[in-house]
Coordinates of C-alpha atoms (C1' of nucleotides) in Angstrom, one line a residue:
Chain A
X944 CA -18.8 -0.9 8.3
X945 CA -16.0 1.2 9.8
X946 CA -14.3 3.5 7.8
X947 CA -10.6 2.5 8.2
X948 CA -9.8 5.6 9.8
X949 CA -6.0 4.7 10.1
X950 CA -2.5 4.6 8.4
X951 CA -1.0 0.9 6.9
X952 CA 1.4 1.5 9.8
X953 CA -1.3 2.1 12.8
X954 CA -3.5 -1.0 11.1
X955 CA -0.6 -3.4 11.6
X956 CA 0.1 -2.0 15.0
X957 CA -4.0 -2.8 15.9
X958 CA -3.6 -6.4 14.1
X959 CA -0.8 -7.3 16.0
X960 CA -2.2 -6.2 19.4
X961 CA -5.1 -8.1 18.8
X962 CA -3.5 -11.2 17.8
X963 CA -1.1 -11.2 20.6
X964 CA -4.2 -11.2 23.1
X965 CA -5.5 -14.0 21.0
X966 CA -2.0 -16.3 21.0
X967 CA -0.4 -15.2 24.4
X968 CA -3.0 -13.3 26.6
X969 CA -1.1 -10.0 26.4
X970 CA 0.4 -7.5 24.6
X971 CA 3.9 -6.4 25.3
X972 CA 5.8 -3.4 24.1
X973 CA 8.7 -5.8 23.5
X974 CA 6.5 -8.9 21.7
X975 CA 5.0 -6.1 19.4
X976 CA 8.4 -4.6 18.5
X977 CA 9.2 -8.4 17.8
X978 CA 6.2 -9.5 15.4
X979 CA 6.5 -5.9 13.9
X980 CA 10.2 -5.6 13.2
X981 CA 11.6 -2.6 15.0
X982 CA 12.7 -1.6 18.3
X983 CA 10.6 -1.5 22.1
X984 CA 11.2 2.7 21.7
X985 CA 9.1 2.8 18.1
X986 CA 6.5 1.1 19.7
X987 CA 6.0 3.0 22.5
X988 CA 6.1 6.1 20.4
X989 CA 2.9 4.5 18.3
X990 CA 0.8 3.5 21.4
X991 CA 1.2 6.7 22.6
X992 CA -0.8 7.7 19.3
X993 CA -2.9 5.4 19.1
X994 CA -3.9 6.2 22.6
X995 CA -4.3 9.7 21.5
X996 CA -5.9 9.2 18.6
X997 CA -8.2 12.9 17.9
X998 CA -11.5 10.6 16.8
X999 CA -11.1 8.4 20.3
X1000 CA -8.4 5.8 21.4
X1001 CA -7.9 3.2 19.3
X1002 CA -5.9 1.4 22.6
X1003 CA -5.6 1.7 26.3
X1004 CA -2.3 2.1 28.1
X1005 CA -0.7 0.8 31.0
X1006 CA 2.6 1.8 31.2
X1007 CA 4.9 -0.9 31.8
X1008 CA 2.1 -3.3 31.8
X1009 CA 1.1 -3.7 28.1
X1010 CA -1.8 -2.7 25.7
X1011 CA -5.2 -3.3 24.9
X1012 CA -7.4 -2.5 22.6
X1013 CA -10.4 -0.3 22.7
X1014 CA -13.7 -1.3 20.9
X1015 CA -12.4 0.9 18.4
X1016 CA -9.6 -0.8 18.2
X1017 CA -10.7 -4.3 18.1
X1018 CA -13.1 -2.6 14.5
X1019 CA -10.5 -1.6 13.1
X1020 CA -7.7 -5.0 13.5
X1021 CA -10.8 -7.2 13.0
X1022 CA -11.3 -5.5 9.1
X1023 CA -7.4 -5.9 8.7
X1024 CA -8.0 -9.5 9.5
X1025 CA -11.0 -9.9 7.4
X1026 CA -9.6 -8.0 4.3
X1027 CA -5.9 -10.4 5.2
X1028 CA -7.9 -14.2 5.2
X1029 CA -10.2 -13.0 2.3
X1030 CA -6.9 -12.2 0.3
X1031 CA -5.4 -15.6 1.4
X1032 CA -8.2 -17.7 0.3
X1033 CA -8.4 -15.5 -2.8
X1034 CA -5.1 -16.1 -4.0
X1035 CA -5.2 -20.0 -3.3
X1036 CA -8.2 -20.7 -4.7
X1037 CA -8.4 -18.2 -7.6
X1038 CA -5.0 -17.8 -8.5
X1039 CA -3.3 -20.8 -7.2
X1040 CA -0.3 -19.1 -4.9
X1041 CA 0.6 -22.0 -2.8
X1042 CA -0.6 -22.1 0.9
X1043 CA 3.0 -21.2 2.5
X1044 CA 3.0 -18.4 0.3
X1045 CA -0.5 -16.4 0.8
X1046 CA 0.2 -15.1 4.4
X1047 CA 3.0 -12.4 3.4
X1048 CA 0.8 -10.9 0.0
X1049 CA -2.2 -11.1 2.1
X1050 CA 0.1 -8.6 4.3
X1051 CA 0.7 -6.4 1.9
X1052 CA -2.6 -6.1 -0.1
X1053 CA -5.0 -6.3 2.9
X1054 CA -4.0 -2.5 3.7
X1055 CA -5.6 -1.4 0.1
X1056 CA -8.2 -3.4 0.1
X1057 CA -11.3 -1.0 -0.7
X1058 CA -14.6 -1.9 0.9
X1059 CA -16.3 -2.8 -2.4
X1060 CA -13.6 -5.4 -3.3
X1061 CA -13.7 -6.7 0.1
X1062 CA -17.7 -7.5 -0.9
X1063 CA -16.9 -8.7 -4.4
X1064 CA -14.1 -11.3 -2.9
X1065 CA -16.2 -12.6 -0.1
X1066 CA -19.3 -12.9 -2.5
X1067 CA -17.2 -14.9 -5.1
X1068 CA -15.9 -16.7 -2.2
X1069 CA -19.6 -17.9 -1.0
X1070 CA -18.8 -15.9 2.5
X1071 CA -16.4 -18.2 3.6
X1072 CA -16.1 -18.2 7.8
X1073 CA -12.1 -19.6 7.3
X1074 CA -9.2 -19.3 5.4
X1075 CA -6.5 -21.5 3.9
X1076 CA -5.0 -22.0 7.4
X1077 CA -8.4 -22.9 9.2
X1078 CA -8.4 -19.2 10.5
X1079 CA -12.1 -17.7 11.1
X1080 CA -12.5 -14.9 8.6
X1081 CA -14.8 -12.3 10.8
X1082 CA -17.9 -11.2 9.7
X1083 CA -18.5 -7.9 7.9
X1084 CA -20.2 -6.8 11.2
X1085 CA -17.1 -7.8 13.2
X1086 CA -18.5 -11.3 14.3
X1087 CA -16.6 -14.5 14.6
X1088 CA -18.2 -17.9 14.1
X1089 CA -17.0 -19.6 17.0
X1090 CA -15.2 -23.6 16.5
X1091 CA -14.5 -25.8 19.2
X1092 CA -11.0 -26.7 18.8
X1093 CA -8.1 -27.9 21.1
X1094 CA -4.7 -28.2 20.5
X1095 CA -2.7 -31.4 18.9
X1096 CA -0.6 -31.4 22.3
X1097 CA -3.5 -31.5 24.7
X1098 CA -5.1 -34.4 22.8
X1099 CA -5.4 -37.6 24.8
X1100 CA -2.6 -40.6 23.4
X1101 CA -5.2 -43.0 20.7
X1102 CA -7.4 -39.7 20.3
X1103 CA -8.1 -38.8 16.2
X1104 CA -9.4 -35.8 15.0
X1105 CA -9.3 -33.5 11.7
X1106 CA -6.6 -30.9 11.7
X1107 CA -8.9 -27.8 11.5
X1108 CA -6.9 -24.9 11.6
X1109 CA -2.8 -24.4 12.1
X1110 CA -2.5 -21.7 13.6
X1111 CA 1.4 -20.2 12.5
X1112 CA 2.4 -18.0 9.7
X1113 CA 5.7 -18.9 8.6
X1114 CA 5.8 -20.5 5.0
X1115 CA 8.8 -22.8 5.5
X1116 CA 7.0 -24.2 8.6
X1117 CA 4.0 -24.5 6.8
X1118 CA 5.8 -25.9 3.9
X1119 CA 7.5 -29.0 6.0
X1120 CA 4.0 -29.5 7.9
X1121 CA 2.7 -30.1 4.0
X1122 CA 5.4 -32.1 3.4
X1123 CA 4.3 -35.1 6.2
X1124 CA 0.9 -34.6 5.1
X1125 CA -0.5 -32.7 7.9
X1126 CA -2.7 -30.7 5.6
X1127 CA -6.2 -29.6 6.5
X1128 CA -9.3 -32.0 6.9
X1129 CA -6.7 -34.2 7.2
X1130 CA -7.8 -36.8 10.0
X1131 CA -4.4 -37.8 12.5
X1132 CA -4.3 -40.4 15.6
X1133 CA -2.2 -39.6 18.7
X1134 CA 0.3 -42.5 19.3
X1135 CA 2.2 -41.0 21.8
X1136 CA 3.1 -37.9 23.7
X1137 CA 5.8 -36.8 25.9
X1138 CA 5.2 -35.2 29.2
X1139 CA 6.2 -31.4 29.4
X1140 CA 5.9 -29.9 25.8
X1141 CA 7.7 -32.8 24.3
X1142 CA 7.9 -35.1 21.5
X1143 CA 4.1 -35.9 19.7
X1144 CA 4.0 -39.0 17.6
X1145 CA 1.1 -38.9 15.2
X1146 CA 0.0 -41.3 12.4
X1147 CA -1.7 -39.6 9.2
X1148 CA -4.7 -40.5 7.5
X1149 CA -5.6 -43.8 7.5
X1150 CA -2.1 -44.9 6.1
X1151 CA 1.1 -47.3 7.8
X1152 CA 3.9 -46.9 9.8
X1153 CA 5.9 -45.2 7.5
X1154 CA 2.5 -42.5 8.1
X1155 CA 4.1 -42.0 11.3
X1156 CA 5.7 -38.6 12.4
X1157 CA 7.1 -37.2 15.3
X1158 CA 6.5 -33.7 16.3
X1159 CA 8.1 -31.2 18.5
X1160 CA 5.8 -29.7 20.8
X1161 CA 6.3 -26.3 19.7
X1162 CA 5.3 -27.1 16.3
X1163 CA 2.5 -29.6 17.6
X1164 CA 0.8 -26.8 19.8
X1165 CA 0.5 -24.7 16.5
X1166 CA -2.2 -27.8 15.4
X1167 CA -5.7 -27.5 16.2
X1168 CA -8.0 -30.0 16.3
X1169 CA -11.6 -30.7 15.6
X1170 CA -12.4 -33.9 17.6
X1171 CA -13.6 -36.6 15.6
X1172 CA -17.7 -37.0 16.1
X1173 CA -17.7 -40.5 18.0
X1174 CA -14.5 -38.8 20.0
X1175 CA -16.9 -35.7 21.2
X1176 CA -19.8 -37.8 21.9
X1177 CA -17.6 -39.7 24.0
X1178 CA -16.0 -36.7 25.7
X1179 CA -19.5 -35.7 26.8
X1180 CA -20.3 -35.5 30.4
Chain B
X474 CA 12.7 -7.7 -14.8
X475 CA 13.3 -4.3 -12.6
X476 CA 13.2 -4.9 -8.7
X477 CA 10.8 -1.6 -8.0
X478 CA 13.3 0.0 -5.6
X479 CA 11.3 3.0 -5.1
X480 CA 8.6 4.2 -2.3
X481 CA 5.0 4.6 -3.3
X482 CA 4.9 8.2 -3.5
X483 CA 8.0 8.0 -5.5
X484 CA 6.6 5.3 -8.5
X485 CA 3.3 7.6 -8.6
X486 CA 5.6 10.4 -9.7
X487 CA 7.2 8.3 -12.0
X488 CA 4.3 6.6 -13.5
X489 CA 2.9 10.7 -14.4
X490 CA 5.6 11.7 -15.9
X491 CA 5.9 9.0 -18.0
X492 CA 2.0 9.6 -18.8
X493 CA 2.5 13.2 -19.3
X494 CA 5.2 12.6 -21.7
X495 CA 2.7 10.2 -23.8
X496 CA 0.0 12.6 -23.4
X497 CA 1.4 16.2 -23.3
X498 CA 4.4 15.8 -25.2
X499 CA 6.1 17.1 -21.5
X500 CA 6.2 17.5 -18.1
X501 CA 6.2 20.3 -15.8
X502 CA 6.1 21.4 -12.3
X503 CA 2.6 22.4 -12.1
X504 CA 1.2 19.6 -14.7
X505 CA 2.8 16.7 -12.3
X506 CA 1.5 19.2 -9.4
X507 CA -2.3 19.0 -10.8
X508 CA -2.1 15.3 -11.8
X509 CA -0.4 14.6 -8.0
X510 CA -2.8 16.7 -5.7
X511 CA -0.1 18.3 -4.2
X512 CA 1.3 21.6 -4.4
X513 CA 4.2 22.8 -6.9
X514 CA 7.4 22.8 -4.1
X515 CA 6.6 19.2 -3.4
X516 CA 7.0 18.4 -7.0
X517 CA 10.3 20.4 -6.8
X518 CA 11.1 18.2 -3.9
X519 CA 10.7 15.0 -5.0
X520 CA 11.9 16.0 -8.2
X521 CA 15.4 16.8 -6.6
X522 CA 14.8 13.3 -4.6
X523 CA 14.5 11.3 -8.2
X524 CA 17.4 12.8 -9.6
X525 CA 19.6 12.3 -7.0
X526 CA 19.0 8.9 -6.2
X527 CA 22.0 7.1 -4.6
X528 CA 21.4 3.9 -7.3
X529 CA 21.9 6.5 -10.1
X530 CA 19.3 9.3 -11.4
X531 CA 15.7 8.3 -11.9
X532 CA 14.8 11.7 -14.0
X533 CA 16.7 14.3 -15.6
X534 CA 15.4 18.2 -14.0
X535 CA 16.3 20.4 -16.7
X536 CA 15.7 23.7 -14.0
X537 CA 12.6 25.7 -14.5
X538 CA 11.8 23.8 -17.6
X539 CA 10.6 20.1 -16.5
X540 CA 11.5 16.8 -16.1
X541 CA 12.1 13.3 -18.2
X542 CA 12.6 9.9 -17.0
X543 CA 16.0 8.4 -17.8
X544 CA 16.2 4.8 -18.6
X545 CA 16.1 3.4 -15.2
X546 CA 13.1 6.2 -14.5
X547 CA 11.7 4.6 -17.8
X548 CA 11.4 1.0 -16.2
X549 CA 10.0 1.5 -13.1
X550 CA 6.9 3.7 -14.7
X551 CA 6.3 0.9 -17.3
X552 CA 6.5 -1.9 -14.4
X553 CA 3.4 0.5 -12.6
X554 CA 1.8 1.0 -15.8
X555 CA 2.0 -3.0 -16.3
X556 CA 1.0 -3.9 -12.5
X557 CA -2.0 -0.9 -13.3
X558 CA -3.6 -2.2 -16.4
X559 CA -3.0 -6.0 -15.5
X560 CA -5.0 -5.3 -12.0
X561 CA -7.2 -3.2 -14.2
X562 CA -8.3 -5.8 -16.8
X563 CA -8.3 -8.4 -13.9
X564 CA -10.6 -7.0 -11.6
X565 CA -13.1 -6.3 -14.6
X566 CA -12.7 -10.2 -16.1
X567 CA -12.8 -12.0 -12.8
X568 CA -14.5 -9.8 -9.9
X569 CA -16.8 -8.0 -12.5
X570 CA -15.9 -4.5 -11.3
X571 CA -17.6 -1.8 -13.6
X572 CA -15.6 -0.4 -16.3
X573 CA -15.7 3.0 -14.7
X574 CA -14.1 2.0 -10.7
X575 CA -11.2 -0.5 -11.6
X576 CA -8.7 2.8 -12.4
X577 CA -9.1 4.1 -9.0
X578 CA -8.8 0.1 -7.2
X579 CA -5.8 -0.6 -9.5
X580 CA -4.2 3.1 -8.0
X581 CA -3.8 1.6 -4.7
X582 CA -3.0 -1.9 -5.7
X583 CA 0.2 -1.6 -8.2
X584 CA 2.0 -0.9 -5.7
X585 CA 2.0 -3.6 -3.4
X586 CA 1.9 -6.3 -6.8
X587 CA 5.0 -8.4 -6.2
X588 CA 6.7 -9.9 -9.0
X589 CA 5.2 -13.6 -8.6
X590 CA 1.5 -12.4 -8.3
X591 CA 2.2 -10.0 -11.6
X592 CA 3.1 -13.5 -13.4
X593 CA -0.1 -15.3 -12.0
X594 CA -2.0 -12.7 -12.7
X595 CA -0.9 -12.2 -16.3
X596 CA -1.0 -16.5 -17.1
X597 CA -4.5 -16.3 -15.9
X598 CA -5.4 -13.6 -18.4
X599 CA -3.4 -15.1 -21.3
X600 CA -1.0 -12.4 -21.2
X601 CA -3.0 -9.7 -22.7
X602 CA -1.6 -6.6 -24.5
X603 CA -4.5 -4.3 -23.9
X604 CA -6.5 -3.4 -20.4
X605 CA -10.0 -2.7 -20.3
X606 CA -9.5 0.7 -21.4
X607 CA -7.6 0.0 -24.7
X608 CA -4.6 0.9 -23.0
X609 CA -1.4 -1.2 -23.7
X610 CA 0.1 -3.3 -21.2
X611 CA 4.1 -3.5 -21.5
X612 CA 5.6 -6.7 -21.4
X613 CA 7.5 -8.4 -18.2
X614 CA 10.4 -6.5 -20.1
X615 CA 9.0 -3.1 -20.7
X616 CA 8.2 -3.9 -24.2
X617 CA 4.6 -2.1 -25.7
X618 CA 2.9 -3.5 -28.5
X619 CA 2.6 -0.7 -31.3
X620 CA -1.1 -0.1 -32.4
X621 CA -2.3 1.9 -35.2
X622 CA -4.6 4.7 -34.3
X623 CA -6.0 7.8 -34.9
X624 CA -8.5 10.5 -32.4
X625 CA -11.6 10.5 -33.5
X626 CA -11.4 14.4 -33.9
X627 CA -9.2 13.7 -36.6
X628 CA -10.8 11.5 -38.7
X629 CA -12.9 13.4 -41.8
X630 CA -16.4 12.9 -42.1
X631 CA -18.0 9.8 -43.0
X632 CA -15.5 7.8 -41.7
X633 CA -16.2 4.3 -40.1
X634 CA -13.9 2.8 -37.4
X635 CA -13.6 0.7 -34.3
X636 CA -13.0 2.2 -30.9
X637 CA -9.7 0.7 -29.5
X638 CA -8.9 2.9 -27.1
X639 CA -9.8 5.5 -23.9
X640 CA -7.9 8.0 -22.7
X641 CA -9.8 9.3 -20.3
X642 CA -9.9 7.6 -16.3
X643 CA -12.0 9.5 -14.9
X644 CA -15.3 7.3 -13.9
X645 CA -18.3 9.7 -14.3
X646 CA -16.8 10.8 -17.7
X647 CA -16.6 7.0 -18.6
X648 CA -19.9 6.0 -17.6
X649 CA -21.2 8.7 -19.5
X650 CA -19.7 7.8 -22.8
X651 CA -21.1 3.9 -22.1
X652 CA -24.2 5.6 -21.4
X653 CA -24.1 6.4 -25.2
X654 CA -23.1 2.9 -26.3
X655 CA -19.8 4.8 -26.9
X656 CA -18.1 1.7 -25.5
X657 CA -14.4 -0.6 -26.8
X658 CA -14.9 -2.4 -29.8
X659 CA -18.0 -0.7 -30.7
X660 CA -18.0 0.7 -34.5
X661 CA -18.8 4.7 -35.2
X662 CA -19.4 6.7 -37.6
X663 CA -18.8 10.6 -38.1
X664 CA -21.6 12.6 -39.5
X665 CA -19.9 15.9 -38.8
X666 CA -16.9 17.8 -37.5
X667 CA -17.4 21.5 -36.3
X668 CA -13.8 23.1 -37.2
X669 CA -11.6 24.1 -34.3
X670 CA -12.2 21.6 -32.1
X671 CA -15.9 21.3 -32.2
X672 CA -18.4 19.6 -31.7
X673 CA -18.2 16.1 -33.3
X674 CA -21.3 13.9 -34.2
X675 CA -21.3 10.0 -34.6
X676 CA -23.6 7.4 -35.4
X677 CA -22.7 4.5 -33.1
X678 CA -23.0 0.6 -34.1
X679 CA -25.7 0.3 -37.6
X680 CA -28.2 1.8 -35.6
X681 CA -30.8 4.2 -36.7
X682 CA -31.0 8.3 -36.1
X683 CA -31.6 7.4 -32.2
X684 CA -27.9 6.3 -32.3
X685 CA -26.5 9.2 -33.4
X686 CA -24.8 11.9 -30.2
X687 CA -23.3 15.0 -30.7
X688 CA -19.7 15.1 -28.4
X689 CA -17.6 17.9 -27.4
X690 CA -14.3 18.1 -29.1
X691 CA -12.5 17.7 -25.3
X692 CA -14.6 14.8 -24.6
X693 CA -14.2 12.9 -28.8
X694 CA -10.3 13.8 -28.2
X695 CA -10.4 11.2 -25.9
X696 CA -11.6 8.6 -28.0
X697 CA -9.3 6.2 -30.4
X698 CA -10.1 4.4 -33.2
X699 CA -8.8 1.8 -35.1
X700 CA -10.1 2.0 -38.6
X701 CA -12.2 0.2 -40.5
X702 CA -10.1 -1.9 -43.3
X703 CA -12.0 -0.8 -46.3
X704 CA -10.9 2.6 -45.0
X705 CA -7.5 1.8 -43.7
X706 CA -7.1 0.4 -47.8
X707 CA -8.6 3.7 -48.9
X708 CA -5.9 5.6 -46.8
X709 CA -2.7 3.2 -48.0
X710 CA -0.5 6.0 -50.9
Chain C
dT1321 C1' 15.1 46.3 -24.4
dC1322 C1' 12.5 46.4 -20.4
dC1323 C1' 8.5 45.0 -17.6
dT1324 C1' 5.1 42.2 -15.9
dG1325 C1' 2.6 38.0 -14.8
dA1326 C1' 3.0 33.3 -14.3
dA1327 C1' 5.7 29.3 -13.3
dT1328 C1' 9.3 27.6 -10.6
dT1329 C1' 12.4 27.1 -7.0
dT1330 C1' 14.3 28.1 -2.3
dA1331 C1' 13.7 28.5 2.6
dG1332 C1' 11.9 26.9 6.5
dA1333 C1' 8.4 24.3 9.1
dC1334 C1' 5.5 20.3 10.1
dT1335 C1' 3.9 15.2 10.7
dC1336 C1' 4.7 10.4 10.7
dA1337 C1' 7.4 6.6 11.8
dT1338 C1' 11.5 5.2 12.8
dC1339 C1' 16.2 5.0 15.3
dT1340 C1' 20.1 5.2 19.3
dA1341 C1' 21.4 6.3 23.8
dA1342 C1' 20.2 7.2 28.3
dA1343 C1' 17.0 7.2 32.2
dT1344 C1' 13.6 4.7 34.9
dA1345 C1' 10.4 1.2 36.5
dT1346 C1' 9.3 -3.6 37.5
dA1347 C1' 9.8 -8.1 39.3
dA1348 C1' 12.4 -11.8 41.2
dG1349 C1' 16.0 -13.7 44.2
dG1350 C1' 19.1 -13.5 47.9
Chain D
dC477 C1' 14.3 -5.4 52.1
dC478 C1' 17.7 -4.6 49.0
dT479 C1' 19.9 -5.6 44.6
dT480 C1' 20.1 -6.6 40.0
dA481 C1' 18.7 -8.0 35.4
dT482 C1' 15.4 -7.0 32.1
dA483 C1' 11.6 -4.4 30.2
dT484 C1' 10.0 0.0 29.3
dT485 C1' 9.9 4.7 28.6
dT486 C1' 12.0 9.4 27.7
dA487 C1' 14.9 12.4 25.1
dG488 C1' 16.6 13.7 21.0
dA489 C1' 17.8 12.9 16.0
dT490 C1' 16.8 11.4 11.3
dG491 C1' 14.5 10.8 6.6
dA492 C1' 10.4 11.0 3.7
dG493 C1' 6.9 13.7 2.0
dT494 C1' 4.2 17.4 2.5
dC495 C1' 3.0 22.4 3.3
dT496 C1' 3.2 28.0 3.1
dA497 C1' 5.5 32.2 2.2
dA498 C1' 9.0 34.4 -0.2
dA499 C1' 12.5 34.8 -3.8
dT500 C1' 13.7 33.9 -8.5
dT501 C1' 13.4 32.9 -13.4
dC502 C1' 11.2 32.8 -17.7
dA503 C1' 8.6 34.4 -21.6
dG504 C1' 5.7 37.6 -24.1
dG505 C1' 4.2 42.2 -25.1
dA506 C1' 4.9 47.2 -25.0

DNA sequence: TCCTGAATTTAGACTCATCTAAATATAAGG
DNA sequence: CCTTATATTTAGATGAGTCTAAATTCAGGA
């Protein structure tokens, strides 16, 4: 149970630099001034506190080289991200804010978020492990229950699998995804895929043709997949 | 349906002096300064801030002799005091948050309340007019429903009536009064008024001598009741 | 009316988080 | 190996909100 030790502005700095390692491998002074909305120099001027930080770092820095986060760290962006995918599921299932719109009042509310409420959610919740967008909601401890999951693009053409997590934030995105049906636990077939990040042709469901989209690969790679059973048996060595 | 356009620190000052206006009649330097936790200059400061706003004054400073909200001031403190109480009454229907800790959760949570979560939040209650406290809610438009009430220092002995309302936020203070059964919609009665703000004895509920509690004058000062109807009728000129 | 104590305001400094402009480091290609 | 485009960092400024210490104003009593 770590005390959040830090401001709403230092928490989203952590969250960030955590998720970057998860979604790109690094963390950049420039893709954090990106996802955070101000410029490379404010950025800079935060990891340098952060690295500083008088209980212990909270980061490691290597100049020109990017930043990572201590174990410190990693407490302290993992409760952001527990406290933000509690909030989402919260506000879907209890108070019915549509799934495009959860991700930017989670944002908000899951810097205020006491450690009591945090209990009382989860609890009414049943202890959910993920969130509206198939996202794994950590653990009070910090712990991740690990999924086996591969990306829509990497699936094999005549592959079908349930669409377990989608892993982007943006509510129109979200909202046109909806819009073709490609929803969680909903089950899609590969019909086709183009070579080099191109076009993927999915069907939805168990419907017809007109079930049929096509999908750019930069959205595509943003659907993960939980292999249907007879799918992973079959992938078994 | 006022936009909030100020910071946090700046609707907190709003919201107290609207408060201290309800409660004291006024507000001063020093009051806002004790209700704030911060020192009297600050209040100064901010004070200036507020009244210089570049979208036209929040507050009127009348030098060395407090401060009142102008209209604008008026409908930002009501929107907090609405996001407040709704959060309030929410947390205790649907998360089961005691009584006594939903004041200091709904502190940090009005603020970050946007518009669309208000409305949820307010449908899903049936758009109540009173938070778990007795205190009013405003409407979406600022609007307070009128309530007839009376301290229960001021009501003569032998009196019967209906607590409607606590004034009071402070949790210990509150659990002690539920301690005593002393709790909303319960019915009292006063055996006795020491003059001068004294001690004040009720019987609560219909229960027997074990039901009766002697209460300081600060404390019963606190406490509003409704009154009973045969006495309400006994009151009518 | 004057004096004194308390409340209030002014003056000046500090922290946090941001910015712009300028300097510097890195990596990639000729 | 040098050059250049781009990323990063440094330097210095700003605004919000707070503080302490000192000056000022008010109000009540002699």
């Amino acid at each position: 149970m770590p005390l959040s030790p830090a401001s709403v502005a230092e928490q989203e700095y952590l969250k960030q630099i955590y998720l970057l390692h998860e979604d790109e491998g690094r963390a950049t002074t420039q893709m954090l001034a990106d996802r955070l909305g101000v410029k490379p120099p404010s950025v800079t001027a935060m990891i340098k506190r952060l690295a500083e930080d008088e209980d212990g770092p909270l980061v490691r820095h290597m100049p020109y080289h990017g930043v990572d986060l201590t174990e410190r760290g990693v407490a302290v962006a993992l409760e952001m991200l527990r406290h933000h995918r509690l909030i989402e599921l919260f506000l879907s299932e209890l108070l019915g804010v549509p799934w495009d719109r959860v991700h930017e009042e989670a944002d908000r509310l899951e810097h205020v978020l006491s450690e009591d409420l945090e209990e009382r959610i989860a609890t009414k919740l049943g202890n959910p492990t993920v969130d509206p967008h198939g996202d794994p909601i950590p653990s009070r401890e910090g712990v991740i229950m690990p999924r086996e999951m591969v990306r829509l693009t990497e699936l094999p053409v005549g592959a079908t699998g349930v669409i377990s997590r989608i892993d982007q934030q943006e509510g129109p995105v979200l909202q046109y995804l909806a819009s073709l049906g490609l929803i969680l636990e909903e089950t899609v077939t590969v019909q086709s895929i183009a070579p080099f990040g191109g076009v993927v042709t999915v069907r939805v469901g168990m419907g017809g043709p007109d079930s049929v989209h096509a999908l750019g690969g930069d959205l595509a790679k943003h659907i993960l997949i939980a292999l249907a059973c007879d799918e992973a048996e079959g992938s078994r060595r």
